PDB file of C-alpha atoms in Angstrom:
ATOM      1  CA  UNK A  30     134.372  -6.874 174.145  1.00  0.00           C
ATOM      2  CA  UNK A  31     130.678  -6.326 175.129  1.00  0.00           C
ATOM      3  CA  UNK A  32     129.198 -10.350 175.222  1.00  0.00           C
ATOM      4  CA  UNK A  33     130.665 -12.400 178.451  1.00  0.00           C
ATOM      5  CA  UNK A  34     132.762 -14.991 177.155  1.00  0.00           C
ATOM      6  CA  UNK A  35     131.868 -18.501 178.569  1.00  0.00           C
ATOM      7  CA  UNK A  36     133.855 -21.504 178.188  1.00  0.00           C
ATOM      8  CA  UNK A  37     132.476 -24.585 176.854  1.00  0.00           C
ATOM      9  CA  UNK A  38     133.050 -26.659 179.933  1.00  0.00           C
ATOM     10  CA  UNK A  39     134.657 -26.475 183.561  1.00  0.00           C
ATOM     11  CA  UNK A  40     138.061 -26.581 183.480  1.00  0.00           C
ATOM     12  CA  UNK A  41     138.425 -26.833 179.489  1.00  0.00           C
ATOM     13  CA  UNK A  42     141.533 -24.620 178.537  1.00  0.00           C
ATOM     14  CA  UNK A  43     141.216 -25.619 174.890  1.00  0.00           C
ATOM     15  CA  UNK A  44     137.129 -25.140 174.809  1.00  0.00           C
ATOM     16  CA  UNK A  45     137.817 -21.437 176.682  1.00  0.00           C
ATOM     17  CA  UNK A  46     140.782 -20.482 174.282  1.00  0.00           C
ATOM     18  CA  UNK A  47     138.082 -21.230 171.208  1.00  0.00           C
ATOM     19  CA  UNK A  48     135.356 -19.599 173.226  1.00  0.00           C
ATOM     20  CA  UNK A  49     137.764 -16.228 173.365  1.00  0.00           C
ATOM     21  CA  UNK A  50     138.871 -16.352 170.009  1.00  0.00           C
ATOM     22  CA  UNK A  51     135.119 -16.986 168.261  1.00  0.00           C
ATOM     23  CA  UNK A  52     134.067 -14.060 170.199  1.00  0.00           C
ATOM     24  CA  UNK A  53     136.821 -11.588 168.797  1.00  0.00           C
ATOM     25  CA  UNK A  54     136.018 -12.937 165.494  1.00  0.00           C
ATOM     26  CA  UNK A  55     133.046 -12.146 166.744  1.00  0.00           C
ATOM     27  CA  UNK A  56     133.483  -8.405 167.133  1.00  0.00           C
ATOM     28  CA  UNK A  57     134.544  -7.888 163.544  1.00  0.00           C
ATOM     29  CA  UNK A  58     132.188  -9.586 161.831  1.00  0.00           C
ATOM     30  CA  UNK A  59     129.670  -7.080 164.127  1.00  0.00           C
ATOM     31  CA  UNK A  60     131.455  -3.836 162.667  1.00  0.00           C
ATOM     32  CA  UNK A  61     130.327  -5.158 159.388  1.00  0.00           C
ATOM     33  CA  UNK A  62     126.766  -5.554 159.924  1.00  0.00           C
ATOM     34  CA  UNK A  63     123.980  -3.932 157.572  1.00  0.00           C
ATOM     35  CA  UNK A  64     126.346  -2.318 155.792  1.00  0.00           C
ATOM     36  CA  UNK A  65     126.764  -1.903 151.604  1.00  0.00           C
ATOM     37  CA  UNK A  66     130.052  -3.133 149.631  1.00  0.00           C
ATOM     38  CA  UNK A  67     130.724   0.804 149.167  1.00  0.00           C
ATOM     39  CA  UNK A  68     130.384   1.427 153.164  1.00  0.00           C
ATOM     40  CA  UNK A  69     132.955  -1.563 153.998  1.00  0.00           C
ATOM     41  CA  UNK A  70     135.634  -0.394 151.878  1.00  0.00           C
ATOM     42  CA  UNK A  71     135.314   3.613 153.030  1.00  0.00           C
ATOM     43  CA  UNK A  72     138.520   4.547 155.315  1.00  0.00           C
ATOM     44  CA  UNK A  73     136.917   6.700 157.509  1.00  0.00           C
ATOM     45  CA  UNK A  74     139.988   7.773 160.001  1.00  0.00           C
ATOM     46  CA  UNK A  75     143.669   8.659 159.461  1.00  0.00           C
ATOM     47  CA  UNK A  76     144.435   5.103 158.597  1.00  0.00           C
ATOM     48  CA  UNK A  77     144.282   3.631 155.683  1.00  0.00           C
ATOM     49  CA  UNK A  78     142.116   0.596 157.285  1.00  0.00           C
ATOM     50  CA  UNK A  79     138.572  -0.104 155.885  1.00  0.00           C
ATOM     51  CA  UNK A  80     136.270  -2.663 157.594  1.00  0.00           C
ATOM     52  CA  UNK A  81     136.541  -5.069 154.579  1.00  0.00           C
ATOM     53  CA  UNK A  82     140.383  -4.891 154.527  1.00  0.00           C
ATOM     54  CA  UNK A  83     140.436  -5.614 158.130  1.00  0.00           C
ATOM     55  CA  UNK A  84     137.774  -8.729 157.542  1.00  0.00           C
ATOM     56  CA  UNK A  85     140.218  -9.658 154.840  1.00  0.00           C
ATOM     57  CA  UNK A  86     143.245  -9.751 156.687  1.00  0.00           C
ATOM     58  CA  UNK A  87     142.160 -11.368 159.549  1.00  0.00           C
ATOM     59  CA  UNK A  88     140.859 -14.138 157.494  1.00  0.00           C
ATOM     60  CA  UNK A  89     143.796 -14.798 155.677  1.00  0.00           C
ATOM     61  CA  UNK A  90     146.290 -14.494 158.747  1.00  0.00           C
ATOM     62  CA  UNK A  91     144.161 -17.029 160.504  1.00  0.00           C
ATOM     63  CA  UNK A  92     144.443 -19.185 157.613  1.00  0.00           C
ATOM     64  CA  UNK A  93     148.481 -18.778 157.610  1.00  0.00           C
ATOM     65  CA  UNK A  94     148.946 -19.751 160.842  1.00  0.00           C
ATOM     66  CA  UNK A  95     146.607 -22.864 160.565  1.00  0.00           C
ATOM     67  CA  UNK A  96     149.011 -23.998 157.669  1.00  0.00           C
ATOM     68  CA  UNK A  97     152.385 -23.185 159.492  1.00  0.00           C
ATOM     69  CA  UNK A  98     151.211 -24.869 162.458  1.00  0.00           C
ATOM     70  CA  UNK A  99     150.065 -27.842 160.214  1.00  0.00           C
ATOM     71  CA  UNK A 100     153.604 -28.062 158.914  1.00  0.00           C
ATOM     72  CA  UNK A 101     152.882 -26.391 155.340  1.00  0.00           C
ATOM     73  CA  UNK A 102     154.464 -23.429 154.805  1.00  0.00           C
ATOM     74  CA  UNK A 103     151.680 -20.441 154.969  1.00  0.00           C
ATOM     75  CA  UNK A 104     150.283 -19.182 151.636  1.00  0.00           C
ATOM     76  CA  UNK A 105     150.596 -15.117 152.538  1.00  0.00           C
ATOM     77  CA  UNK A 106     153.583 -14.447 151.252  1.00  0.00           C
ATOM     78  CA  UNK A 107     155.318 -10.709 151.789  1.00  0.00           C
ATOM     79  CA  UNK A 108     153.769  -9.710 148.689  1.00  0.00           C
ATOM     80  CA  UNK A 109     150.160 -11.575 149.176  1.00  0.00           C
ATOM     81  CA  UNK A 110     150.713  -9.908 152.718  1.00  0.00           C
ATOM     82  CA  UNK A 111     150.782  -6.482 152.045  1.00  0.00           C
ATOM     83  CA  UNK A 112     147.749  -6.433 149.742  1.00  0.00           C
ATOM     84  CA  UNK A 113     145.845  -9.066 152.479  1.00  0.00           C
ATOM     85  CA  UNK A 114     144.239  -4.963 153.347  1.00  0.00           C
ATOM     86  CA  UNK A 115     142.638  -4.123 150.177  1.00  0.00           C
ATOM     87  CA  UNK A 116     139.771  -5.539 148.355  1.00  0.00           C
ATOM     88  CA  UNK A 117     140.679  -7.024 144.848  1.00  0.00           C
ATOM     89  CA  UNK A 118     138.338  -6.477 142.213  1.00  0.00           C
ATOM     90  CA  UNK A 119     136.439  -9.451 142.139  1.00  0.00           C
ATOM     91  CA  UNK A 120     136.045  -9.492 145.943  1.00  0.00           C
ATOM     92  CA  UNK A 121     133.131  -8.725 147.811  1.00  0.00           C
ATOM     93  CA  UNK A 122     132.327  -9.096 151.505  1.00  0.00           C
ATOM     94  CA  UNK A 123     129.806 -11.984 151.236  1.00  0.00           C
ATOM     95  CA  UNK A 124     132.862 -13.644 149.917  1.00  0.00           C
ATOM     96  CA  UNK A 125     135.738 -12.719 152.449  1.00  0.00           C
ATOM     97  CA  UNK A 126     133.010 -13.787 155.081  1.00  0.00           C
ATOM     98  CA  UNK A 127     132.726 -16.897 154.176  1.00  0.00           C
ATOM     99  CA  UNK A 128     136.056 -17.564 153.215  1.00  0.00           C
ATOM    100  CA  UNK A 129     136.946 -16.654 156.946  1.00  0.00           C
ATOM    101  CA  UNK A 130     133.987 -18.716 157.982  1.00  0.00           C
ATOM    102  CA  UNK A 131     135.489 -21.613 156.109  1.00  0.00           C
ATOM    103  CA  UNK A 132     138.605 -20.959 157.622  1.00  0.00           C
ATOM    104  CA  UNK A 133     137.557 -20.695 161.089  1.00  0.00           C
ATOM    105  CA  UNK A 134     135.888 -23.900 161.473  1.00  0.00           C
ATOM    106  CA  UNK A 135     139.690 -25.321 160.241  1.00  0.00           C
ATOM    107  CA  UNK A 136     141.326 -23.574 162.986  1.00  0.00           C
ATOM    108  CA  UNK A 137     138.562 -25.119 165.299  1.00  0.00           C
ATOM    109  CA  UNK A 138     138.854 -28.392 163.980  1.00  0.00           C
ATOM    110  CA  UNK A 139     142.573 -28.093 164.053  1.00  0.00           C
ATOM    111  CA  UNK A 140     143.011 -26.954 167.720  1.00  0.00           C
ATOM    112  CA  UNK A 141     140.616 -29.313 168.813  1.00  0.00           C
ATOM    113  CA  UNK A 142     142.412 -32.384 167.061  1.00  0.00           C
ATOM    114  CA  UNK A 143     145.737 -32.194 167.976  1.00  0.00           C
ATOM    115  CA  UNK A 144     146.609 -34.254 171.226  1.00  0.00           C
ATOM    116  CA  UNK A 145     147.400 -31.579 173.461  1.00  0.00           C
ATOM    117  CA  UNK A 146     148.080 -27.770 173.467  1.00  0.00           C
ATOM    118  CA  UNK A 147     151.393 -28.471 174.334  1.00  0.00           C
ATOM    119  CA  UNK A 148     152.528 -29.720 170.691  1.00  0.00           C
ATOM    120  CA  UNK A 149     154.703 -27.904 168.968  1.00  0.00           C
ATOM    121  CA  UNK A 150     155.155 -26.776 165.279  1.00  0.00           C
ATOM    122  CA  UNK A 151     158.024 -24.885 163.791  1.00  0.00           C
ATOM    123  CA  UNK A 152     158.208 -21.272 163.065  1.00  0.00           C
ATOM    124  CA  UNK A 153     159.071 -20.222 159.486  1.00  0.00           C
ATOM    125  CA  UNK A 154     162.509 -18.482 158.889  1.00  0.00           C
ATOM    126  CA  UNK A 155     161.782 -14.687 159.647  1.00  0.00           C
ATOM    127  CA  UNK A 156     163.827 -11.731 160.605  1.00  0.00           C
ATOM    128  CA  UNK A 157     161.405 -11.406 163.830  1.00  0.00           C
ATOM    129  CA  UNK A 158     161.739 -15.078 164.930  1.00  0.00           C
ATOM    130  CA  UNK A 159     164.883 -16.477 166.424  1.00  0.00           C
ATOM    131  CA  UNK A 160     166.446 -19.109 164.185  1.00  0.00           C
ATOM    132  CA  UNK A 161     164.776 -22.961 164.892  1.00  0.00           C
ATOM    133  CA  UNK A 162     162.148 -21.318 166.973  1.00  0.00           C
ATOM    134  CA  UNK A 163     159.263 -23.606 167.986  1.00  0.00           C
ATOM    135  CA  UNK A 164     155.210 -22.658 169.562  1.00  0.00           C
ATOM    136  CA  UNK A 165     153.070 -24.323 171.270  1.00  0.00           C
ATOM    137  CA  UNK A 166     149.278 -24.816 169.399  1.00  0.00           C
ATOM    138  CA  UNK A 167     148.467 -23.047 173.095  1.00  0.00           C
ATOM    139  CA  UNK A 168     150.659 -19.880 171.486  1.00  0.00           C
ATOM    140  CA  UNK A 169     148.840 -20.446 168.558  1.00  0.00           C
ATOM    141  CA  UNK A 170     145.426 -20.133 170.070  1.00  0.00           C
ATOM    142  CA  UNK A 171     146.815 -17.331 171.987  1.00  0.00           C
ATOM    143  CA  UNK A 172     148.522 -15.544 168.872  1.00  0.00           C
ATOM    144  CA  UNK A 173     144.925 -15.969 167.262  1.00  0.00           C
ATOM    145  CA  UNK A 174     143.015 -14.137 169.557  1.00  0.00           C
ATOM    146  CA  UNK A 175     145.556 -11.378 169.943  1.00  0.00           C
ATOM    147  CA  UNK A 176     145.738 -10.593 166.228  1.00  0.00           C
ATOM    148  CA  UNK A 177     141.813 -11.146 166.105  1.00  0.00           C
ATOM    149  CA  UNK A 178     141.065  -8.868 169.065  1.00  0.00           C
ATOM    150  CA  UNK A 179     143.558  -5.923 168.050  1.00  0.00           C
ATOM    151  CA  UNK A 180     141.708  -5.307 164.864  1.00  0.00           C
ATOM    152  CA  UNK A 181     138.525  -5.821 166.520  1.00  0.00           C
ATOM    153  CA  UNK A 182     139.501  -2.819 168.140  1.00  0.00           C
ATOM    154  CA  UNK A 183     140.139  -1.180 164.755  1.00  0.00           C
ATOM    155  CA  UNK A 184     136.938  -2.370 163.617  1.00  0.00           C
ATOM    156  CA  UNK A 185     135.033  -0.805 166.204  1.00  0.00           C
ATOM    157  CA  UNK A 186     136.856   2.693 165.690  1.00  0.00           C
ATOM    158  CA  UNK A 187     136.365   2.598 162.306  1.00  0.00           C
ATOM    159  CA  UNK A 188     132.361   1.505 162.373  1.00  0.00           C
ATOM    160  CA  UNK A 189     131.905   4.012 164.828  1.00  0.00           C
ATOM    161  CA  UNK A 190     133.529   6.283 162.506  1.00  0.00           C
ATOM    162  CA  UNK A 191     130.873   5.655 159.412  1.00  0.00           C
ATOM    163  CA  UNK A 192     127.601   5.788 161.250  1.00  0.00           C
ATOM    164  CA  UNK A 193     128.482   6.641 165.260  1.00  0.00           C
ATOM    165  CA  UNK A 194     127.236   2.390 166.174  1.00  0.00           C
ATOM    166  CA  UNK A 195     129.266   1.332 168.585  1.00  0.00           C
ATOM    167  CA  UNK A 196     129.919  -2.353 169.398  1.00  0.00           C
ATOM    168  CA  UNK A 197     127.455  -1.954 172.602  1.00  0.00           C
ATOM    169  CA  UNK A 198     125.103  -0.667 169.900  1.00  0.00           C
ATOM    170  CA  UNK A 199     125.803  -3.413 167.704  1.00  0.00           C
ATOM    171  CA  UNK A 200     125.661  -6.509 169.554  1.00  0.00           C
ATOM    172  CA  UNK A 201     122.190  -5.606 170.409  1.00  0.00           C
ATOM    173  CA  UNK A 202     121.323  -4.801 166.865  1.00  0.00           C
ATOM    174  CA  UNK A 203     123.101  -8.996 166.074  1.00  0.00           C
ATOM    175  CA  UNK A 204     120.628  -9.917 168.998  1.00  0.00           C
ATOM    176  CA  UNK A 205     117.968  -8.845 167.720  1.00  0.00           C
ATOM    177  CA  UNK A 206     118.228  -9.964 164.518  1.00  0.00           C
ATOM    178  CA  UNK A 207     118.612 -13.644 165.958  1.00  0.00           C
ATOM    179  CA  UNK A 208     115.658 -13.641 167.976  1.00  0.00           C
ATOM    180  CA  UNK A 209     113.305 -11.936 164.767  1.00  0.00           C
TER     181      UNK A 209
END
């Protein structure tokens, strides 16, 4: 990640964990910056990402884990999951962004309302978790960045990819555009 991350306060784990995670969120709305609807949906590289599949799916996984961990079971079901990549026909970046925006400031609220990032919340029955497996909301934050910051990474590769901007490039580009 190119911007120093500061937390909010000295000595505030939960205010540092948010800090982290809003700046990997972050670096993939950056990869998406200035470009068209037909530009976020090109797949560049051998994968079969695209910037607004990756916007997508971050948004929505974020939004899964704020229900499980809220005791509701998450809405991205295996099949919801494996399209949570593409872009549906109505869909349109504006639209994913602030959907994720949306959901963001619920995983912010969330973390920042329950008593203490040692509460736990119960994992849903899945091959890949052990059976009556509980996380801490600090895993949760934790998980959260992780997933956000690996396909920041993709994001990056696959921006660089359409144009040659890199995220050095295009954090001062997000700057700019601030301060003009």
């Amino acid at each position: 990640m190119p911007t120093h991350v500061v937390a909010e306060a000295h000595g505030d784990e939960r205010g540092a964990l948010l800090s982290f995670l809003e700046a990997q969120r972050g670096g993939v709305r950056r990869a998406v910056l200035g470009l068209t609807e037909e530009q976020v949906v090109e797949r560049p590289s051998a994968s079969e990402l695209s910037l607004f599949g990756l916007v997508k799916h971050v948004a929505q996984v974020e939004e899964n884990w704020l229900a499980i961990a809220a005791g509701s079971p998450g809405p991205l079901d295996a099949e919801k999951f494996g399209r949570s990549f593409e872009r549906e026909d109505d869909e349109t970046l504006a639209g994913v962004l602030a959907y994720w925006e949306r959901t963001a400031k619920e995983t912010d609220e969330f973390l920042r309302a329950v008593p203490s990032l040692d509460d736990t919340f119960a994992l849903p029955e899945a091959p890949w978790f052990p059976p009556d497996a509980r996380q801490s909301m600090r895993w949760l934050a934790l998980h959260l960045i992780e997933e956000v910051a690996r396909h920041a990474g993709h994001a990056d590769i696959v921006r660089e990819s359409l144009d040659g901007k890199t995220a050095f490039v295009l954090v001062d580009e997000e700057r700019k555009a601030r301060e003009g």
